[in-house]
Amino acid sequence: MRILYSHRILSHDGQSVHLEGLVAALRRAGHEVLVVGPGLYEAGSLGGESKLVPLVRRHLPRMVGALAEIAYNLPAYRRLSRAFAGFHPDVIYERYNLFYVAGALLARRRRVPFYVEVNAPLADERDRNGEAGLLRLARAMERFVWRAANRIVVVSGVLRDIIAAEGAPAERIAVVANGVDMDQFAPAPARDDPETTVVLGFIGFMRPWHGVDALLSAVARHGDDRVRLLIVGEGRALADLTRQAEALGLAGRVRFTGLAAREAIPGLLAEMDIAMQPKVVPYASPLKIFEYMAAGRAIVAPDQPNIREILRHETTALLFDPTREEALWQAVLRLIEDKPLRTRLGAAGREEILRRDRTWRANADQVVAWAEADLGHPRSGVDVTIAAAPASPRR
């Protein structure tokens, strides 16, 4: 199978981890994948954030910024068209971005199956954040891409419902959660440190909406000397978090590692007793949760529908009520006091990944199964149906 992967990603963050995880799995399975995206992405490295887009949005009127994004389709289409002519792909797979229609137009012209992966309702996000320029046009272009797609791949059932309500054809939407490469994550053993110290950990790109500030505040408010914090990653919120830790008197109990190479992540997870997801947007499928589970770490995460698609309260994690201020700390305290519970939840989380095959390999197999079905030669025994995410029990 030849797959042309189209994207408009500039930053090497969680987006790139998803992109590279899926592409690597496809290639390991013997498929040819040509990735076509902005030159700035190819020149970047893990952790690098594009300064161009925030600069444009900050200094140009919203309408001008939107027009610049629309204009990008011209060079992007030319680049994709040249790649198509030399590569002769069977399908085009695209990571959706607002105002980006190059892949949809090329797939229609070349009459090949077109799959679009949607990770967020971007027009809604821009609108909520006051960053939306030409919002009606953005929504119209969004619907054009979704309706052009043979398959719309979303990361959660919540997101499926959101984009269906916005005009995406419901019968073409498939829920495929994020995954993990299990070869990179052997189960981490329990730490050998004295029982008097418990390490809470967070791994990810530092964004204001991840809630690490709330975790720091909770630790400071309760003053439990047993607790240490390991915060791994870079991003726009890191400087504020460092200042917050110092202001709260936590500097001696918090280790900020900054950017960590992907190959260092399993070792850093092994240093944690409890892996934290303090906050999450309502429709995400957080990559870090799958890595926490693969490493066999006990997890504390908010009790909300998209998280219940991944984790089960009291079985693979402790889920807390995000509307109650003290609920996060109560879950943490319970795990501090109960090491056997930490061990049980961690082992069950890893087993859940294996049982449900939450891996990039499985995601790649699903994409190829769809492609083979759409091209008229499906493999026997491979599910090519579009199904909702399996229901997870509420607590």
Short mmCIF file of C-alpha atoms in Angstrom, two decimals:
data_model
loop_
_atom_site.label_atom_id
_atom_site.label_comp_id
_atom_site.label_asym_id
_atom_site.label_seq_id
_atom_site.Cartn_x
_atom_site.Cartn_y
_atom_site.Cartn_z
CA MET A 1 0.00 0.00 0.00
CA ARG A 2 1.24 3.49 -0.89
CA ILE A 3 -0.02 6.25 1.39
CA LEU A 4 0.50 9.97 0.86
CA TYR A 5 0.34 11.59 4.32
CA SER A 6 -0.57 15.29 4.10
CA HIS A 7 -0.32 17.69 7.05
CA ARG A 8 0.13 21.32 7.99
CA ILE A 9 1.85 20.80 11.35
CA LEU A 10 4.60 23.26 12.31
CA SER A 11 5.35 22.30 15.92
CA HIS A 12 7.04 19.13 17.13
CA ASP A 13 4.69 18.41 20.03
CA GLY A 14 1.88 15.92 20.67
CA GLN A 15 0.72 16.35 17.09
CA SER A 16 4.07 15.15 15.79
CA VAL A 17 4.16 12.22 18.22
CA HIS A 18 0.83 11.04 16.79
CA LEU A 19 1.94 11.60 13.19
CA GLU A 20 5.27 9.85 13.62
CA GLY A 21 3.81 6.98 15.65
CA LEU A 22 1.25 6.15 12.97
CA VAL A 23 3.69 6.59 10.08
CA ALA A 24 6.30 4.40 11.75
CA ALA A 25 3.72 1.66 12.34
CA LEU A 26 2.60 1.77 8.72
CA ARG A 27 6.16 1.51 7.51
CA ARG A 28 6.98 -1.36 9.88
CA ALA A 29 4.00 -3.21 8.40
CA GLY A 30 5.61 -2.93 4.96
CA HIS A 31 3.66 -0.01 3.51
CA GLU A 32 5.21 2.94 1.72
CA VAL A 33 4.39 6.29 3.27
CA LEU A 34 5.38 9.67 1.86
CA VAL A 35 4.88 12.51 4.35
CA VAL A 36 4.31 15.94 2.81
CA GLY A 37 4.07 19.03 4.99
CA PRO A 38 5.62 22.44 5.65
CA GLY A 39 9.36 22.74 5.28
CA LEU A 40 9.56 24.30 8.74
CA TYR A 41 8.30 21.04 10.23
CA GLU A 42 10.95 18.99 8.47
CA ALA A 43 13.66 21.34 9.78
CA GLY A 44 12.39 21.22 13.36
CA SER A 45 13.04 18.85 16.23
CA LEU A 46 11.06 17.39 19.12
CA GLY A 47 9.81 20.08 21.45
CA GLY A 48 10.24 22.86 18.92
CA GLU A 49 7.24 25.16 18.78
CA SER A 50 6.48 27.26 15.76
CA LYS A 51 6.84 30.93 16.61
CA LEU A 52 5.47 31.99 13.23
CA VAL A 53 1.79 31.16 13.80
CA PRO A 54 1.47 32.81 17.26
CA LEU A 55 3.33 35.85 15.89
CA VAL A 56 0.94 36.16 12.96
CA ARG A 57 -2.11 35.74 15.16
CA ARG A 58 -0.82 38.27 17.69
CA HIS A 59 0.18 41.05 15.30
CA LEU A 60 -2.11 40.70 12.29
CA PRO A 61 -5.86 41.28 12.24
CA ARG A 62 -7.73 37.98 12.53
CA MET A 63 -9.10 38.30 9.02
CA VAL A 64 -5.61 38.80 7.56
CA GLY A 65 -4.31 35.79 9.44
CA ALA A 66 -7.18 33.68 8.12
CA LEU A 67 -6.49 34.85 4.57
CA ALA A 68 -2.84 33.88 4.99
CA GLU A 69 -3.89 30.38 6.05
CA ILE A 70 -6.19 30.09 3.06
CA ALA A 71 -3.44 31.31 0.73
CA TYR A 72 -1.14 28.56 2.04
CA ASN A 73 -3.29 26.08 0.13
CA LEU A 74 -1.71 27.23 -3.15
CA PRO A 75 1.89 26.16 -2.41
CA ALA A 76 0.63 23.20 -0.40
CA TYR A 77 -1.45 21.94 -3.32
CA ARG A 78 1.48 22.30 -5.70
CA ARG A 79 3.73 20.39 -3.30
CA LEU A 80 1.18 17.64 -2.82
CA SER A 81 0.48 17.41 -6.54
CA ARG A 82 4.17 16.98 -7.35
CA ALA A 83 4.49 14.34 -4.63
CA PHE A 84 1.45 12.51 -5.98
CA ALA A 85 2.82 12.49 -9.53
CA GLY A 86 6.12 10.96 -8.41
CA PHE A 87 4.77 8.59 -5.75
CA HIS A 88 1.48 7.35 -7.26
CA PRO A 89 -0.26 6.73 -3.91
CA ASP A 90 -3.25 4.46 -3.41
CA VAL A 91 -4.80 6.81 -0.83
CA ILE A 92 -4.31 10.24 0.72
CA TYR A 93 -4.37 10.44 4.53
CA GLU A 94 -4.49 13.93 6.00
CA ARG A 95 -4.27 15.39 9.46
CA TYR A 96 -6.99 18.02 9.48
CA ASN A 97 -6.21 21.69 10.00
CA LEU A 98 -8.41 24.74 9.74
CA PHE A 99 -8.65 26.36 6.28
CA TYR A 100 -6.58 23.48 4.85
CA VAL A 101 -8.26 21.94 1.79
CA ALA A 102 -5.30 20.96 -0.41
CA GLY A 103 -5.56 17.23 0.26
CA ALA A 104 -9.31 17.12 -0.29
CA LEU A 105 -8.98 18.95 -3.61
CA LEU A 106 -6.18 16.71 -4.82
CA ALA A 107 -7.98 13.52 -3.80
CA ARG A 108 -11.09 14.65 -5.67
CA ARG A 109 -9.07 15.50 -8.78
CA ARG A 110 -7.11 12.25 -8.71
CA ARG A 111 -10.07 10.13 -7.62
CA VAL A 112 -8.32 8.28 -4.80
CA PRO A 113 -9.69 7.49 -1.33
CA PHE A 114 -9.23 10.37 1.08
CA TYR A 115 -9.05 9.93 4.86
CA VAL A 116 -8.98 12.89 7.20
CA GLU A 117 -7.89 12.61 10.82
CA VAL A 118 -9.60 15.12 13.13
CA ASN A 119 -8.12 15.69 16.58
CA ALA A 120 -10.07 18.79 17.62
CA PRO A 121 -13.01 20.96 16.49
CA LEU A 122 -10.66 23.73 15.39
CA ALA A 123 -13.23 26.30 14.27
CA ASP A 124 -14.93 25.99 17.67
CA GLU A 125 -11.58 26.26 19.47
CA ARG A 126 -10.64 29.42 17.60
CA ASP A 127 -14.06 30.90 18.28
CA ARG A 128 -13.89 30.15 22.01
CA ASN A 129 -10.39 31.61 22.28
CA GLY A 130 -11.33 34.80 20.43
CA GLU A 131 -8.94 33.92 17.58
CA ALA A 132 -11.48 33.23 14.85
CA GLY A 133 -11.18 35.18 11.63
CA LEU A 134 -13.67 34.57 8.81
CA LEU A 135 -15.48 32.11 11.05
CA ARG A 136 -18.33 31.37 8.64
CA LEU A 137 -15.85 30.62 5.87
CA ALA A 138 -13.78 28.50 8.26
CA ARG A 139 -16.82 26.38 9.07
CA ALA A 140 -17.75 26.07 5.40
CA MET A 141 -14.22 24.91 4.47
CA GLU A 142 -14.27 22.55 7.44
CA ARG A 143 -17.50 20.94 6.20
CA PHE A 144 -16.09 20.73 2.66
CA VAL A 145 -13.11 18.68 3.87
CA TRP A 146 -15.26 16.39 6.03
CA ARG A 147 -17.74 15.76 3.22
CA ALA A 148 -14.92 15.07 0.76
CA ALA A 149 -13.49 12.35 3.01
CA ASN A 150 -14.20 8.66 2.55
CA ARG A 151 -13.43 8.20 6.24
CA ILE A 152 -13.21 10.76 9.04
CA VAL A 153 -10.99 9.45 11.82
CA VAL A 154 -11.57 11.00 15.25
CA VAL A 155 -9.85 10.27 18.54
CA SER A 156 -12.89 10.08 20.84
CA GLY A 157 -16.60 9.44 20.81
CA VAL A 158 -17.14 12.91 22.24
CA LEU A 159 -15.35 14.44 19.27
CA ARG A 160 -17.37 12.26 16.91
CA ASP A 161 -20.58 13.74 18.27
CA ILE A 162 -19.23 17.30 18.09
CA ILE A 163 -18.17 17.19 14.46
CA ALA A 164 -21.31 15.27 13.42
CA ALA A 165 -23.34 18.12 14.92
CA GLU A 166 -21.19 20.57 12.91
CA GLY A 167 -22.04 18.87 9.63
CA ALA A 168 -19.64 15.95 9.21
CA PRO A 169 -21.42 12.91 7.67
CA ALA A 170 -22.03 10.69 10.70
CA GLU A 171 -21.93 7.47 8.70
CA ARG A 172 -18.31 8.17 7.67
CA ILE A 173 -16.93 8.94 11.14
CA ALA A 174 -14.78 6.32 12.86
CA VAL A 175 -13.46 6.55 16.40
CA VAL A 176 -9.82 5.49 16.64
CA ALA A 177 -8.22 6.50 19.94
CA ASN A 178 -4.58 7.41 20.20
CA GLY A 179 -2.09 4.65 20.79
CA VAL A 180 1.36 3.69 21.97
CA ASP A 181 4.30 1.64 20.75
CA MET A 182 4.47 -1.17 23.31
CA ASP A 183 8.00 -2.08 22.25
CA GLN A 184 9.16 1.19 23.80
CA PHE A 185 7.39 0.69 27.13
CA ALA A 186 8.32 -2.29 29.23
CA PRO A 187 6.33 -2.37 32.48
CA ALA A 188 8.21 -0.20 34.96
CA PRO A 189 8.88 -1.88 38.31
CA ALA A 190 7.89 -0.26 41.57
CA ARG A 191 10.50 2.20 42.80
CA ASP A 192 12.95 1.08 45.47
CA ASP A 193 12.94 4.45 47.26
CA PRO A 194 11.86 4.58 50.91
CA GLU A 195 8.11 4.49 51.55
CA THR A 196 8.38 8.02 52.95
CA THR A 197 8.60 9.52 49.44
CA VAL A 198 5.98 9.33 46.70
CA VAL A 199 6.63 10.86 43.27
CA LEU A 200 3.78 12.44 41.32
CA GLY A 201 4.63 12.77 37.65
CA PHE A 202 3.43 14.58 34.56
CA ILE A 203 4.79 14.15 31.03
CA GLY A 204 3.72 16.35 28.17
CA PHE A 205 4.03 19.63 26.34
CA MET A 206 3.30 22.41 28.79
CA ARG A 207 0.03 24.10 27.90
CA PRO A 208 -2.15 26.20 30.22
CA TRP A 209 -5.09 23.81 29.78
CA HIS A 210 -3.19 20.79 31.14
CA GLY A 211 -3.76 21.90 34.72
CA VAL A 212 -0.24 21.42 36.10
CA ASP A 213 -0.70 24.72 37.93
CA ALA A 214 -3.66 23.19 39.80
CA LEU A 215 -1.50 20.22 40.76
CA LEU A 216 1.23 22.49 42.14
CA SER A 217 -1.36 24.46 44.12
CA ALA A 218 -2.85 21.27 45.58
CA VAL A 219 0.55 19.97 46.69
CA ALA A 220 1.42 23.30 48.31
CA ARG A 221 -1.98 23.67 49.96
CA HIS A 222 -1.79 20.30 51.69
CA GLY A 223 1.90 20.45 52.62
CA ASP A 224 2.52 16.69 52.53
CA ASP A 225 6.28 16.27 52.88
CA ARG A 226 6.12 12.78 51.39
CA VAL A 227 5.26 14.17 47.97
CA ARG A 228 7.78 14.99 45.26
CA LEU A 229 6.90 16.17 41.76
CA LEU A 230 8.53 15.22 38.47
CA ILE A 231 7.42 17.48 35.61
CA VAL A 232 8.72 16.46 32.18
CA GLY A 233 8.39 18.60 29.08
CA GLU A 234 8.60 22.05 27.57
CA GLY A 235 6.08 24.55 26.28
CA ARG A 236 4.68 28.01 26.68
CA ALA A 237 3.46 27.40 30.26
CA LEU A 238 6.78 26.11 31.64
CA ALA A 239 8.19 29.48 32.74
CA ASP A 240 4.98 30.31 34.63
CA LEU A 241 4.97 26.90 36.31
CA THR A 242 8.58 27.31 37.43
CA ARG A 243 7.79 30.70 38.94
CA GLN A 244 4.69 29.28 40.60
CA ALA A 245 6.65 26.44 42.22
CA GLU A 246 9.15 28.94 43.63
CA ALA A 247 6.41 31.25 44.90
CA LEU A 248 4.66 28.34 46.63
CA GLY A 249 7.86 27.18 48.33
CA LEU A 250 8.00 23.97 46.31
CA ALA A 251 11.27 24.53 44.46
CA GLY A 252 13.07 21.87 46.50
CA ARG A 253 10.33 19.30 45.89
CA VAL A 254 9.72 19.79 42.17
CA ARG A 255 12.03 18.63 39.43
CA PHE A 256 11.44 20.24 36.04
CA THR A 257 13.40 18.24 33.48
CA GLY A 258 12.54 20.37 30.48
CA LEU A 259 12.47 18.64 27.13
CA ALA A 260 13.19 14.91 27.22
CA ALA A 261 14.04 12.76 24.22
CA ARG A 262 11.41 10.18 23.32
CA GLU A 263 13.76 7.34 24.24
CA ALA A 264 14.15 8.82 27.75
CA ILE A 265 10.41 8.77 28.51
CA PRO A 266 10.17 5.13 29.74
CA GLY A 267 12.97 5.74 32.24
CA LEU A 268 11.32 8.90 33.52
CA LEU A 269 8.00 7.09 33.90
CA ALA A 270 9.82 4.47 35.98
CA GLU A 271 10.72 7.24 38.46
CA MET A 272 7.03 7.99 39.09
CA ASP A 273 4.69 6.35 41.57
CA ILE A 274 1.56 8.18 40.39
CA ALA A 275 1.09 9.56 36.87
CA MET A 276 -1.06 12.67 36.64
CA GLN A 277 -3.53 14.06 34.09
CA PRO A 278 -4.81 17.05 36.12
CA LYS A 279 -7.04 18.50 33.38
CA VAL A 280 -7.97 17.72 29.80
CA VAL A 281 -10.19 19.28 27.16
CA PRO A 282 -13.55 17.49 26.78
CA TYR A 283 -12.85 15.72 23.47
CA ALA A 284 -9.15 14.75 23.61
CA SER A 285 -7.54 11.32 23.70
CA PRO A 286 -4.39 12.22 25.66
CA LEU A 287 -1.23 10.53 24.41
CA LYS A 288 0.31 10.64 27.86
CA ILE A 289 -2.43 8.43 29.32
CA PHE A 290 -1.60 5.62 26.91
CA GLU A 291 2.09 5.91 27.81
CA TYR A 292 1.27 5.93 31.53
CA MET A 293 -0.77 2.76 31.04
CA ALA A 294 1.89 1.05 28.94
CA ALA A 295 4.46 1.71 31.66
CA GLY A 296 2.18 0.29 34.34
CA ARG A 297 1.83 3.47 36.37
CA ALA A 298 -1.11 4.26 38.64
CA ILE A 299 -3.06 7.14 37.09
CA VAL A 300 -5.14 10.00 38.45
CA ALA A 301 -7.33 11.71 35.83
CA PRO A 302 -10.58 13.72 35.65
CA ASP A 303 -13.85 11.83 35.49
CA GLN A 304 -15.35 13.01 32.19
CA PRO A 305 -16.75 11.21 29.15
CA ASN A 306 -13.68 11.24 26.89
CA ILE A 307 -11.47 9.94 29.70
CA ARG A 308 -13.98 7.20 30.52
CA GLU A 309 -13.49 5.98 26.95
CA ILE A 310 -9.90 5.10 27.97
CA LEU A 311 -9.83 4.52 31.73
CA ARG A 312 -12.12 2.76 34.20
CA HIS A 313 -12.47 4.14 37.70
CA GLU A 314 -11.13 1.84 40.42
CA THR A 315 -9.93 -0.61 37.73
CA THR A 316 -7.29 1.13 35.61
CA ALA A 317 -7.17 4.53 37.34
CA LEU A 318 -8.68 6.74 40.00
CA LEU A 319 -10.96 9.29 38.35
CA PHE A 320 -11.85 12.45 40.23
CA ASP A 321 -14.70 14.93 39.88
CA PRO A 322 -13.13 17.94 38.10
CA THR A 323 -15.82 20.26 39.47
CA ARG A 324 -14.75 19.64 43.10
CA GLU A 325 -11.65 21.56 44.17
CA GLU A 326 -10.32 18.93 46.56
CA ALA A 327 -11.21 15.85 44.52
CA LEU A 328 -7.86 15.65 42.74
CA TRP A 329 -5.95 15.69 46.00
CA GLN A 330 -8.25 13.14 47.62
CA ALA A 331 -7.48 10.71 44.78
CA VAL A 332 -3.76 11.39 45.11
CA LEU A 333 -3.84 10.94 48.88
CA ARG A 334 -5.62 7.63 48.54
CA LEU A 335 -2.85 6.34 46.29
CA ILE A 336 -0.13 7.75 48.55
CA GLU A 337 -1.56 5.72 51.41
CA ASP A 338 -2.19 2.52 49.44
CA LYS A 339 0.82 1.12 47.57
CA PRO A 340 -0.95 -2.17 46.68
CA LEU A 341 -3.68 -0.15 44.99
CA ARG A 342 -1.03 1.71 42.97
CA THR A 343 0.45 -1.60 41.88
CA ARG A 344 -2.92 -3.08 40.98
CA LEU A 345 -4.08 -0.08 38.95
CA GLY A 346 -0.78 0.12 37.09
CA ALA A 347 -0.80 -3.55 36.13
CA ALA A 348 -4.46 -3.35 35.06
CA GLY A 349 -3.76 -0.29 32.92
CA ARG A 350 -1.03 -2.06 30.99
CA GLU A 351 -3.21 -5.13 30.56
CA GLU A 352 -6.00 -2.90 29.22
CA ILE A 353 -3.69 -1.53 26.52
CA LEU A 354 -2.84 -5.08 25.46
CA ARG A 355 -6.42 -6.34 25.67
CA ARG A 356 -7.89 -3.50 23.61
CA ASP A 357 -4.79 -3.25 21.37
CA ARG A 358 -4.40 0.47 21.92
CA THR A 359 -1.30 0.61 19.74
CA TRP A 360 -0.10 2.51 16.70
CA ARG A 361 0.24 -0.85 14.96
CA ALA A 362 -3.48 -1.56 15.41
CA ASN A 363 -4.36 1.95 14.24
CA ALA A 364 -2.20 1.50 11.15
CA ASP A 365 -3.85 -1.86 10.42
CA GLN A 366 -7.26 -0.20 10.59
CA VAL A 367 -6.27 2.51 8.11
CA VAL A 368 -4.94 -0.10 5.69
CA ALA A 369 -8.07 -2.25 6.10
CA TRP A 370 -10.25 0.72 5.15
CA ALA A 371 -8.04 1.49 2.17
CA GLU A 372 -8.15 -2.08 0.91
CA ALA A 373 -11.92 -2.16 1.27
CA ASP A 374 -12.34 1.16 -0.53
CA LEU A 375 -9.99 0.03 -3.28
CA GLY A 376 -11.97 -3.18 -3.69
CA HIS A 377 -9.72 -5.84 -2.19
CA PRO A 378 -10.31 -6.17 1.58
CA ARG A 379 -8.38 -8.66 3.63
CA SER A 380 -10.49 -11.38 5.19
CA GLY A 381 -10.89 -11.21 8.94
CA VAL A 382 -10.12 -7.48 9.21
CA ASP A 383 -12.78 -5.15 10.57
CA VAL A 384 -13.52 -2.35 8.11
CA THR A 385 -16.73 -1.13 9.72
CA ILE A 386 -17.12 2.31 11.21
CA ALA A 387 -18.09 1.90 14.82
CA ALA A 388 -18.58 4.02 17.87
CA ALA A 389 -16.11 3.90 20.69
CA PRO A 390 -16.87 1.10 23.16
CA ALA A 391 -18.83 2.33 26.11
CA SER A 392 -16.94 2.59 29.37
CA PRO A 393 -18.80 2.16 32.63
CA ARG A 394 -19.41 5.25 34.68
CA ARG A 395 -18.47 5.07 38.26
#
